[in-house]
CSV table of C-alpha atoms in Angstrom, one decimal:
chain,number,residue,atom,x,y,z
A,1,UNK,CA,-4.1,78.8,180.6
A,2,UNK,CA,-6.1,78.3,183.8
A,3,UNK,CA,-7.8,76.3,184.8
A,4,UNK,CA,-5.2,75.5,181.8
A,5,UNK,CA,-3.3,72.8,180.7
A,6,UNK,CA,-0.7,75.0,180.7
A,7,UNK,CA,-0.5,76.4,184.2
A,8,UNK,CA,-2.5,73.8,186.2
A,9,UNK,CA,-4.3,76.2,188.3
A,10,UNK,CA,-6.6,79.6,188.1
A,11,UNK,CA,-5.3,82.7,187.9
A,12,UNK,CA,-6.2,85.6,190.4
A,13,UNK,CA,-5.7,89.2,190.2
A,14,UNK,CA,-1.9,90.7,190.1
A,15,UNK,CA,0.2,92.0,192.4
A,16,UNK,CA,3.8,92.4,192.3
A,17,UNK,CA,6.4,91.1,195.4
A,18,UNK,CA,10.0,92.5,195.4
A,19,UNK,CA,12.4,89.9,196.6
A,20,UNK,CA,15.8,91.9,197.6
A,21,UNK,CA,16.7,90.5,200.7
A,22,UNK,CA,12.7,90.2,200.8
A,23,UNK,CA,11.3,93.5,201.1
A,24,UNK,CA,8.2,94.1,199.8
A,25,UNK,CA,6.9,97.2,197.5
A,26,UNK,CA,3.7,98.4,196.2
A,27,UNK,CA,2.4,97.1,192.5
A,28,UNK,CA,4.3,98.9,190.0
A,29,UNK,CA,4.8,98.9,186.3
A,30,UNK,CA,7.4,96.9,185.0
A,31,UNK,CA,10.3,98.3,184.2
A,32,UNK,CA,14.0,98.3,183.3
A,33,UNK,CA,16.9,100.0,182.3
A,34,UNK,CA,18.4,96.9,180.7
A,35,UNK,CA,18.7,97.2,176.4
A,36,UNK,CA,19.1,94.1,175.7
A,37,UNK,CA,22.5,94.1,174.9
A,38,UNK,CA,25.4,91.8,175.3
A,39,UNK,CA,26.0,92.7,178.6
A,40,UNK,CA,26.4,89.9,181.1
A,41,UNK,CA,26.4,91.8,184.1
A,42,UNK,CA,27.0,89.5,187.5
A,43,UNK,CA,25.9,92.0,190.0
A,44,UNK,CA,22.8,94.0,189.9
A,45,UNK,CA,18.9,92.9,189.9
A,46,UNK,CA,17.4,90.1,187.9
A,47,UNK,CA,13.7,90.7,187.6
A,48,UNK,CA,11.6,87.3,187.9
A,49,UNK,CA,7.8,87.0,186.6
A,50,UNK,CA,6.1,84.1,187.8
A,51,UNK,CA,2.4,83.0,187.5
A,52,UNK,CA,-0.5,83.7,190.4
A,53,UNK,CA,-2.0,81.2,191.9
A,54,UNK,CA,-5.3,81.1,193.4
A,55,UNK,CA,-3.9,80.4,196.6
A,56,UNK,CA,-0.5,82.1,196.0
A,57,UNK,CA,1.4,82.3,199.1
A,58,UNK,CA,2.9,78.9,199.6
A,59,UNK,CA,4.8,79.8,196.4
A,60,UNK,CA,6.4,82.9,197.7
A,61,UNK,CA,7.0,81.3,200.8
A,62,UNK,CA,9.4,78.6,198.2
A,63,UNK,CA,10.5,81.3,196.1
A,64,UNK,CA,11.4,84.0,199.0
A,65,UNK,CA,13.4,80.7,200.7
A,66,UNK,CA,15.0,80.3,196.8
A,67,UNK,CA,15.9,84.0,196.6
A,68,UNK,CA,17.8,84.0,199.7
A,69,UNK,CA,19.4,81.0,198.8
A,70,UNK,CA,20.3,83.2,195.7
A,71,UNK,CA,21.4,86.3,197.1
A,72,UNK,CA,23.4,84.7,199.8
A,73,UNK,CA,25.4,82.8,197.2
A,74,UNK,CA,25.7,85.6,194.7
A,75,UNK,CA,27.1,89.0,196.6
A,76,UNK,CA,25.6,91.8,194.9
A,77,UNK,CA,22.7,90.8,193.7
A,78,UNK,CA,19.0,91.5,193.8
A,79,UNK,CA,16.0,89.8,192.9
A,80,UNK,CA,12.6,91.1,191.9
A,81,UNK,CA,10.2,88.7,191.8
A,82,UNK,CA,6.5,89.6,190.2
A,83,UNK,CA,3.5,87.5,189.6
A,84,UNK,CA,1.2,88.2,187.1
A,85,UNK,CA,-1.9,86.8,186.0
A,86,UNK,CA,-2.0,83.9,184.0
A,87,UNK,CA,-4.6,84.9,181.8
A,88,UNK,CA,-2.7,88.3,180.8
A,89,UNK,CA,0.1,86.6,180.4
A,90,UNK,CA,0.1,86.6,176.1
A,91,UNK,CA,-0.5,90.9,176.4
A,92,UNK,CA,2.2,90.8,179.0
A,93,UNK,CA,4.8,88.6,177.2
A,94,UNK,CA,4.3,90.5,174.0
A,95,UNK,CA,5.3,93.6,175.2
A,96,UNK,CA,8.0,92.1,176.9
A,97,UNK,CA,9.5,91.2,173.4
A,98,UNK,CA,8.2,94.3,171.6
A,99,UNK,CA,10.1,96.3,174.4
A,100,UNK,CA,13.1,94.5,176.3
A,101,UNK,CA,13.4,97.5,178.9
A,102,UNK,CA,10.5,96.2,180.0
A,103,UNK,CA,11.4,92.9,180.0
A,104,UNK,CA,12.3,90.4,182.7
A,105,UNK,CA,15.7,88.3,182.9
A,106,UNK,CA,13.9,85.0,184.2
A,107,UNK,CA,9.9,84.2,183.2
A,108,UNK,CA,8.0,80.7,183.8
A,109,UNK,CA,5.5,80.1,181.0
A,110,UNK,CA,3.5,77.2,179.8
A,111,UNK,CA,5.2,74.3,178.4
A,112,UNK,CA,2.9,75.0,175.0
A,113,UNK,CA,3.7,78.1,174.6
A,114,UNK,CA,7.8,77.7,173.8
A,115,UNK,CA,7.7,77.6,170.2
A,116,UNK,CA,5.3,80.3,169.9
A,117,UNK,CA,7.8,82.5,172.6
A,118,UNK,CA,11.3,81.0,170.6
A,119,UNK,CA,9.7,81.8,167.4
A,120,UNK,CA,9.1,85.9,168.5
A,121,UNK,CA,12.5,85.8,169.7
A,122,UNK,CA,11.8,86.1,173.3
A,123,UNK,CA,13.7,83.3,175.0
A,124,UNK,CA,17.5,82.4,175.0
A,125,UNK,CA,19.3,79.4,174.0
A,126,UNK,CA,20.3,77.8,177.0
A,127,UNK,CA,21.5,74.8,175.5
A,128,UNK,CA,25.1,74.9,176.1
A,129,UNK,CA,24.2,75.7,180.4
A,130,UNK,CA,21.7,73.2,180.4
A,131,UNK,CA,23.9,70.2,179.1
A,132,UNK,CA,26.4,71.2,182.5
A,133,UNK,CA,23.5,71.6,184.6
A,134,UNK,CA,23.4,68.7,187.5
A,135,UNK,CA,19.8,67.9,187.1
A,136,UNK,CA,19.6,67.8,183.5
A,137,UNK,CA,20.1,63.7,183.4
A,138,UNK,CA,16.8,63.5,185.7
A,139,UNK,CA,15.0,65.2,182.4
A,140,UNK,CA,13.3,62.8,180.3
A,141,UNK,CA,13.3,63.1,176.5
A,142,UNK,CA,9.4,64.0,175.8
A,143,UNK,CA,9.7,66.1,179.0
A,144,UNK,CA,12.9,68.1,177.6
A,145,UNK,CA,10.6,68.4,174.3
A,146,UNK,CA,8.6,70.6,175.8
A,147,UNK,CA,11.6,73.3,176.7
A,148,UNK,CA,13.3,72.3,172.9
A,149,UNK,CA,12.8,73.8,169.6
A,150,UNK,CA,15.0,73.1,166.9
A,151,UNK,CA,16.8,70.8,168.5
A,152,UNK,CA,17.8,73.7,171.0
A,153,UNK,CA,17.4,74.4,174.8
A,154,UNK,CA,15.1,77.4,175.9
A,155,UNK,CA,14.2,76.7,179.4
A,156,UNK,CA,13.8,74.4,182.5
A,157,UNK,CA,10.8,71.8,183.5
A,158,UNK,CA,9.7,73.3,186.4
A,159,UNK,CA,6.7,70.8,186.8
A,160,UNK,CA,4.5,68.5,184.6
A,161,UNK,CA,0.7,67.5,184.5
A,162,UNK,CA,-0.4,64.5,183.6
A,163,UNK,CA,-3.7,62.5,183.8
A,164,UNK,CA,-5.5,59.7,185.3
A,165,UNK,CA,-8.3,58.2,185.6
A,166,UNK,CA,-10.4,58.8,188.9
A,167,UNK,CA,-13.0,56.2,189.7
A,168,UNK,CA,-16.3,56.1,192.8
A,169,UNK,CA,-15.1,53.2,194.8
A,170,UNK,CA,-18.3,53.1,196.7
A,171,UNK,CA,-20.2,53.0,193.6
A,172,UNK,CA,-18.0,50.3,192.5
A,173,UNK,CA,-18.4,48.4,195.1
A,174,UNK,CA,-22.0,48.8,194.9
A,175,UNK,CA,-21.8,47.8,191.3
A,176,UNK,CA,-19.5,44.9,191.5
A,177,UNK,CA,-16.9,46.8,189.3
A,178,UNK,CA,-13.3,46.4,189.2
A,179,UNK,CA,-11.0,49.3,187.7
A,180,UNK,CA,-11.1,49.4,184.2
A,181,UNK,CA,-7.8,47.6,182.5
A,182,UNK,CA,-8.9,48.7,178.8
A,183,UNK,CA,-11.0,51.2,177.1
A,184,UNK,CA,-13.2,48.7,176.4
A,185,UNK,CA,-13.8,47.9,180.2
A,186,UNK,CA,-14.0,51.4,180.5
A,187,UNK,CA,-16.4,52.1,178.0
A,188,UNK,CA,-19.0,49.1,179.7
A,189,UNK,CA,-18.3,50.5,183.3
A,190,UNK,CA,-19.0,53.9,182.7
A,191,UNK,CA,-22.5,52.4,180.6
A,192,UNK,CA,-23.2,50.3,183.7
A,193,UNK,CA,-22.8,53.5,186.0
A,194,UNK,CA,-25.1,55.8,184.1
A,195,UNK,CA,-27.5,52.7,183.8
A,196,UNK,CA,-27.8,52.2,187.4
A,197,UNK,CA,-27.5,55.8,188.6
A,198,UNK,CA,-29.3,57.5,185.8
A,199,UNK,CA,-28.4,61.3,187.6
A,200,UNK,CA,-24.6,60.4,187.3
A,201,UNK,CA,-22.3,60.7,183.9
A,202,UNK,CA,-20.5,57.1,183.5
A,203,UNK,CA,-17.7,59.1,183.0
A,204,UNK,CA,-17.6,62.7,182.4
A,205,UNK,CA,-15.4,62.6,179.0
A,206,UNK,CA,-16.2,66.3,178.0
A,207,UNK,CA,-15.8,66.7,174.0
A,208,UNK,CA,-13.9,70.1,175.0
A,209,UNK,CA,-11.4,68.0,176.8
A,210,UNK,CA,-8.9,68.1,174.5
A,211,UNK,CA,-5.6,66.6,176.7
A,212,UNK,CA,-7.9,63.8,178.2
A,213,UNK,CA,-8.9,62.4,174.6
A,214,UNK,CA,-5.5,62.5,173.6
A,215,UNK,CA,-4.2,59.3,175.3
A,216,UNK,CA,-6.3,57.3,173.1
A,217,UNK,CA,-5.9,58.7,169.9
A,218,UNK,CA,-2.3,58.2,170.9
A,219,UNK,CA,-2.5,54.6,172.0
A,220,UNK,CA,-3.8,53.7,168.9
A,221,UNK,CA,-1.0,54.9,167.0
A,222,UNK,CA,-2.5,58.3,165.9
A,223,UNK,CA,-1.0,61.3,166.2
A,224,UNK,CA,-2.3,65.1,165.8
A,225,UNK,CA,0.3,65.9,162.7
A,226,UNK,CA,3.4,64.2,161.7
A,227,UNK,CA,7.0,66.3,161.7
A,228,UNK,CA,8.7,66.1,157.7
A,229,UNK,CA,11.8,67.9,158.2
A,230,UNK,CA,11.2,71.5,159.9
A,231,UNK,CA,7.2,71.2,158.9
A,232,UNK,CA,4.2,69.5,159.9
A,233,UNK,CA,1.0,68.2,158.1
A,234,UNK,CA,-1.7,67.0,159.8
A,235,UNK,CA,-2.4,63.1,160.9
A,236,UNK,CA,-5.3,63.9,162.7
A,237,UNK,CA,-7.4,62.3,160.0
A,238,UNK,CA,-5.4,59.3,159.3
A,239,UNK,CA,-6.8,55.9,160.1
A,240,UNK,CA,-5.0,54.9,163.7
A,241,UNK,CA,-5.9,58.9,164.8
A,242,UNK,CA,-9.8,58.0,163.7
A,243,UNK,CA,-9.6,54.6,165.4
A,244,UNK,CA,-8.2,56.5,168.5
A,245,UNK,CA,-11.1,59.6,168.5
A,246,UNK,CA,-13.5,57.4,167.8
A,247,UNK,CA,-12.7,55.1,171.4
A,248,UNK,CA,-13.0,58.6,173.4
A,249,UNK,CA,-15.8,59.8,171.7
A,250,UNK,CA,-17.6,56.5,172.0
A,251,UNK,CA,-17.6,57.8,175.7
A,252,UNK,CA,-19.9,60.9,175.0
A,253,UNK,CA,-23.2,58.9,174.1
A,254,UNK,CA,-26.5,59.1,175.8
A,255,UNK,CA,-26.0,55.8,177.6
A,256,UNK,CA,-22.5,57.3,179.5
A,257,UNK,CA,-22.4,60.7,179.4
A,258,UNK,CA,-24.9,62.5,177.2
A,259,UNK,CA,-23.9,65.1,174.4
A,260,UNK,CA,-26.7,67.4,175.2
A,261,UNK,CA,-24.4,68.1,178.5
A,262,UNK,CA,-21.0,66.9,177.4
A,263,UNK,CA,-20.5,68.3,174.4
A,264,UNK,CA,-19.5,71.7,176.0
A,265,UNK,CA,-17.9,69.7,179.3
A,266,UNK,CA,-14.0,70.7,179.6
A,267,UNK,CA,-11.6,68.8,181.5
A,268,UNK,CA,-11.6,71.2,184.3
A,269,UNK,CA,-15.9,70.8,184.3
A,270,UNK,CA,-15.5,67.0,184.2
A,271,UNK,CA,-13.1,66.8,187.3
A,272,UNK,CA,-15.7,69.5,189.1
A,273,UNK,CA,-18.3,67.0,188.2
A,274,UNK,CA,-16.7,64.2,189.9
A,275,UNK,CA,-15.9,65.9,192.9
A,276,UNK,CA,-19.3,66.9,193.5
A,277,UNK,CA,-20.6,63.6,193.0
A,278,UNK,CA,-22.3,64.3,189.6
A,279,UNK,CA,-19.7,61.8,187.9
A,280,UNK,CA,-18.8,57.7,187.9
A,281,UNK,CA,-15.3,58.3,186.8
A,282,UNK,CA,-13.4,61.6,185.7
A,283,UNK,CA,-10.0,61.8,183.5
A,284,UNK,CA,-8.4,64.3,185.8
A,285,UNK,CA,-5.3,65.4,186.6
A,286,UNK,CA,-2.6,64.9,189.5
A,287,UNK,CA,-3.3,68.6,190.4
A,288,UNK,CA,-6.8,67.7,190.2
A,289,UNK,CA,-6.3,65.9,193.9
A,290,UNK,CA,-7.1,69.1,196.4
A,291,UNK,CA,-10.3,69.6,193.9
A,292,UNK,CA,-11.4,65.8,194.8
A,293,UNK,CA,-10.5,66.0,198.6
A,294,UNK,CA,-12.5,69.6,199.0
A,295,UNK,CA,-15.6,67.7,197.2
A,296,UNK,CA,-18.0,65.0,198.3
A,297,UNK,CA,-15.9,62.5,196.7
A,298,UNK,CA,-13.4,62.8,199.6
A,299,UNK,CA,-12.7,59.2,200.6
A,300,UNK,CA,-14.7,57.6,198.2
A,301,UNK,CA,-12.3,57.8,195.3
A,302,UNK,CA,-9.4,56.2,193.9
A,303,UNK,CA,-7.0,56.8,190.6
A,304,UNK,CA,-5.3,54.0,188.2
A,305,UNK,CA,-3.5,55.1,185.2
A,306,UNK,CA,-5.6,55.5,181.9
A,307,UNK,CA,-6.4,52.0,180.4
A,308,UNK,CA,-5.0,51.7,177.1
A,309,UNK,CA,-6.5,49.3,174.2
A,310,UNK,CA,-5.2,46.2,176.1
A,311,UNK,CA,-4.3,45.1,179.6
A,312,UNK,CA,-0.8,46.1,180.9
A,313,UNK,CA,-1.1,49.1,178.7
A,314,UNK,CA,-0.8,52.8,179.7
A,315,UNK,CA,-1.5,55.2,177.0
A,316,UNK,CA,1.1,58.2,176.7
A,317,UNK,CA,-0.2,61.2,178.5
A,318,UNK,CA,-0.1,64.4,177.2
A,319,UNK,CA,2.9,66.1,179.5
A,320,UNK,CA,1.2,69.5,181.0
A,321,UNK,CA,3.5,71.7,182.6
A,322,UNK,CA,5.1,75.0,183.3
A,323,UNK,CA,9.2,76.3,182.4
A,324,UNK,CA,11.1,78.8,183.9
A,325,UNK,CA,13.5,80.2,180.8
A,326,UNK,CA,15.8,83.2,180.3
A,327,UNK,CA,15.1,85.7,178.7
A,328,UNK,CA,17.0,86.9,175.1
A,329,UNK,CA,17.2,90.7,176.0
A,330,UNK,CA,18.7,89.8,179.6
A,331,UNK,CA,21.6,92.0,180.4
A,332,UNK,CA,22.6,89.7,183.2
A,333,UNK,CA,22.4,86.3,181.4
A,334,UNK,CA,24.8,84.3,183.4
A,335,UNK,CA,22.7,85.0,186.7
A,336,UNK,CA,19.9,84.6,184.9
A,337,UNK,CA,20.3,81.0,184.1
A,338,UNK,CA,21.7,80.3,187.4
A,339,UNK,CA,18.6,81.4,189.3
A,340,UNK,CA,16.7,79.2,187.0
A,341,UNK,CA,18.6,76.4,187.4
A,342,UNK,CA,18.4,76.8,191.3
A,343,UNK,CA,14.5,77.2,191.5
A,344,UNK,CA,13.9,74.5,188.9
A,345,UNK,CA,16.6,71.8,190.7
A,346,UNK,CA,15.6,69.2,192.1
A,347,UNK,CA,15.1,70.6,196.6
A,348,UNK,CA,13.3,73.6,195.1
A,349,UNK,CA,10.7,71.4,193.1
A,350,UNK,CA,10.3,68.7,195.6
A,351,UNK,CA,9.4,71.8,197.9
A,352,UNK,CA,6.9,73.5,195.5
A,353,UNK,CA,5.6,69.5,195.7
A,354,UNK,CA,5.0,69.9,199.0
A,355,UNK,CA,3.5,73.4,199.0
A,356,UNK,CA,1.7,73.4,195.6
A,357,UNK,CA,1.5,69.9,195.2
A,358,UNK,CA,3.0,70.8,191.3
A,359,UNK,CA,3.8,67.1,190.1
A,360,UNK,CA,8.6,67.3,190.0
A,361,UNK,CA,9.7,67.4,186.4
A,362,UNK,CA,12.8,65.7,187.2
A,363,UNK,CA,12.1,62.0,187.1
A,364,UNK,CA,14.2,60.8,190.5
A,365,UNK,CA,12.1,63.7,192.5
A,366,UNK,CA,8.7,62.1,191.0
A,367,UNK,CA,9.9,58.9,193.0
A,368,UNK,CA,10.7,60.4,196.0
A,369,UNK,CA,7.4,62.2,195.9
A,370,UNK,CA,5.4,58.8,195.3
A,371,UNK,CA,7.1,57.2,198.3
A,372,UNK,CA,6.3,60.2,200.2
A,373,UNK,CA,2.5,60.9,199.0
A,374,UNK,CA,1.0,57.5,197.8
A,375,UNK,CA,-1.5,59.3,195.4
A,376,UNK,CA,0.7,60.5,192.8
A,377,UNK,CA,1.6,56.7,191.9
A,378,UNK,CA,-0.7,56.0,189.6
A,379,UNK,CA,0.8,60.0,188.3
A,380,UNK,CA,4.2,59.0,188.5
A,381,UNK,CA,3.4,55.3,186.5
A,382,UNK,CA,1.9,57.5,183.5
A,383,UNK,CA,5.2,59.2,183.3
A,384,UNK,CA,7.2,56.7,183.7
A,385,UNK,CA,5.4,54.9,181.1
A,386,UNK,CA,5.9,58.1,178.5
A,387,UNK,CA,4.7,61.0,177.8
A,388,UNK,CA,3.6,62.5,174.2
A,389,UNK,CA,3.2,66.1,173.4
A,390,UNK,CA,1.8,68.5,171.2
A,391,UNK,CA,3.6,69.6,167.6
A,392,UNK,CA,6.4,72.0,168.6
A,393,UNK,CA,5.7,74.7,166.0
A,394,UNK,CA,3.9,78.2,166.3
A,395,UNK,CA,0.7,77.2,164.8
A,396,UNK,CA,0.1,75.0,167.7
A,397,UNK,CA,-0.8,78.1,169.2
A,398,UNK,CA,-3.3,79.1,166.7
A,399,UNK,CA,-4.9,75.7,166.4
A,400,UNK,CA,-5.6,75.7,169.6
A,401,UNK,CA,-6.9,79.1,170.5
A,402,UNK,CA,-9.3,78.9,167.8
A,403,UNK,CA,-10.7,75.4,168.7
A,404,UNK,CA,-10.0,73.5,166.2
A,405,UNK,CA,-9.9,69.9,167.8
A,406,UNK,CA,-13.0,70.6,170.0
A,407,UNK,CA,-14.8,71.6,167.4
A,408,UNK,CA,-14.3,68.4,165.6
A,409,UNK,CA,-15.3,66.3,168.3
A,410,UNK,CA,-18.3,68.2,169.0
A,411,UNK,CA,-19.4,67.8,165.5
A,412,UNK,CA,-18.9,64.3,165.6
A,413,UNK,CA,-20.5,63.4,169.1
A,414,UNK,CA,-23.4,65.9,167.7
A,415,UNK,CA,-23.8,63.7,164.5
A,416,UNK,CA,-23.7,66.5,162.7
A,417,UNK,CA,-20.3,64.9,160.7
A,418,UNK,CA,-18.8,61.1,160.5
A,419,UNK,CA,-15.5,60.6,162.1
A,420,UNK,CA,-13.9,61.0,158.6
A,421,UNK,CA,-15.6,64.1,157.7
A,422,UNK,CA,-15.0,65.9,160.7
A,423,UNK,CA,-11.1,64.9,161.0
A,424,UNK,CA,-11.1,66.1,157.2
A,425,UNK,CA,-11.9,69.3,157.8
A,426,UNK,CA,-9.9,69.5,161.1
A,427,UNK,CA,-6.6,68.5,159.3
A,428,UNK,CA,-7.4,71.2,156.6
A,429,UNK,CA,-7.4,74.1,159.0
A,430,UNK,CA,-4.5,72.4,161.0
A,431,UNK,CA,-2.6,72.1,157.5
A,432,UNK,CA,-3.7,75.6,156.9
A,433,UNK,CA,-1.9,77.2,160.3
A,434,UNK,CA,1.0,75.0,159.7
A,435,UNK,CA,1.5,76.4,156.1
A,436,UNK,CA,1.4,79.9,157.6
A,437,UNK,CA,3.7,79.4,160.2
A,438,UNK,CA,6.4,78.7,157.5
């Protein structure tokens, strides 16, 4: 998940911090004496895994000021936070639900990843606690999607990710451009860029960027499958989704940003290319902003929502973003939800705003923040706008991780297949994983 859509950020190597009136141990092996019973204990530890981040201590420093907040309120109790590397984080998980003494009470996990997690029995319905919960009427319905399966509650936003479009306004300038209020405008900015500054991408569109072509093949009506009941079949090859691929991939062309170098360009490459000045314009996200101000860029960029097929039109963004849920074996349920409801509230994510710079969930914390920092406006419009996400089902999980959806649009900016051929064959092996997911 890192760089990943998922987590927003690269993982580092583990280590382990015990929060219990924040004293800190040595790593150690996870484990519990908790069997996953009924129990509901209210005193006693609840065990916490978070995700490392590169540069991990400004999050302790929210979470230690969140567990004292905790452990002040609730006499008693202990909490032991760990953070473990995002990119172990399926080996971890799995024995975590193979074996619940070695589970935790309270995990944060990737947004796409809930169905996969409900569907092995490893997160608890919070449904009923999060329908009392203060800050639930700040959630907006595509962002509750992505904690919902079945119609059911399995966690908390704890922040979203969402993308833009950055933009050179010296080269701009230099060009006479304005920024681009359709794809169309885009598409003939980003040809004029690589024209005149031959070194430069137009626009590095990467055909591995999977959540930056998204917008468009959901602005023109497309969709990556189509929900019948508790199932899913593929739309990825219907006629809006072609329209849509075929406006992104239109991007990765010789004259704008060649295939022989974008084919293999992720989203994470393409914002790297823009900060270090290799790139007209860049579909990044709001987390992308400390990579732009540490590169040559600094001061010589600007963001404006996506442009959608017309003026005045922002496409949906695909809604990135990272829960914090309960765990099914917890033993100690009841402070289990409460700790997640007090780290993912509304102070503790306007504080991991301001140490992380992790985008709120909760819709009146986004407008606080874009009052406060003036960048995450054009951020805060795309959410406000909507927000569309990926099919809530445990293939998901497969059609991703075997590269299903890149692959198709490397084949069809290679010209190895047409648009049709290519989203053929995509929606066969996405049919295929739902079919096996039952």
């Amino acid at each position: 998940m890192k760089r990943s859509h998922l987590s927003l950020r690269i993982a580092a190597p583990a280590a382990a911090i015990v929060l219990a009136g924040l004293t800190a141990t040595a790593c150690a092996p996870s484990t519990s004496s908790n069997a996953g019973s009924n129990e509901d204990s209210k005193s006693g530890t609840i065990r916490v895994w978070l995700f490392r981040e590169v540069n991990n201590s400004p999050k302790e420093k929210v979470v230690k000021e969140a567990v004292a907040e905790f452990t002040k309120k609730h006499s008693g109790s202990r909490v032991d936070v760990t953070y473990i590397p995002i990119d172990t984080r399926a080996e971890k998980m799995k024995a975590a639900f193979n074996d619940p003494k070695s589970a935790p009470d309270v995990v944060e996990f990737g947004n796409t990843d809930t169905a996969g997690y409900v569907n092995d029995g490893g997160l608890a319905d919070i449904t009923a606690e999060f329908g009392k919960w203060k800050d639930a009427k700040q959630v907006t319905a595509s962002v509750k999607e992505s904690v919902s399966v079945g119609g059911k509650v399995y966690g908390v936003p704890w922040f979203v990710g969402v993308r833009a479009l950055y933009y050179r306004t010296d080269i701009f300038k230099e060009l006479g451009l304005k920024p681009p209020t359709t794809q169309d405008e885009l598409k003939a900015a980003a040809r004029k860029i690589r024209a005149e500054h031959p070194d430069m991408f137009g626009i590095s569109a990467g055909a591995k960027n999977v959540y930056g072509m998204l917008p468009f093949l959901w602005s023109a009506g497309g969709d990556l499958a189509k929900k019948d009941g508790d199932s899913y079949t593929a739309a990825i090859d219907s006629a809006a989704s072609r329209k849509g691929l075929k406006a992104y991939t239109d991007l990765i062309t010789k004259d704008i940003c060649p295939p022989a170098q974008c084919a293999e360009l992720g989203g994470d490459a393409g914002v790297q290319a823009f900060a270090a000045g290799k790139a007209g314009m860049a579909i990044g996200g709001d987390y992308s902003h400390q990579a732009m101000e540490g590169g040559v860029v600094k001061g010589k960029y600007a963001v404006v929502p996506l442009p959608g097929p017309k003026k005045g039109v922002i496409p949906p963004a695909f809604a990135g973003g990272n829960n914090l849920g309960v765990m099914k074996s917890t033993s100690h349920r009841t402070l289990a939800v409460d700790f997640v409801e007090l780290l993912g509230g509304a102070n503790y994510q306007s504080k991991m705003f301001d140490a992380m710079g992790n985008m709120p969930a909760l819709s009146d914390v986004q407008e606080k923040v874009a009052d406060k920092a003036p960048f995450t406006k054009p951020f805060v419009r795309t959410l406000t706008s909507g927000t569309a996400f990926v099919p809530v089902t445990p293939a998901w999980g497969k059609i991703d991780s075997t590269g299903v959806i890149p692959t198709m649009m490397q084949e069809i900016v290679s010209g190895r297949k047409s648009v049709d051929a290519a989203t053929a064959d995509a929606a066969e092996k996405m049919d295929a994983a739902f079919s096996s997911a039952g």
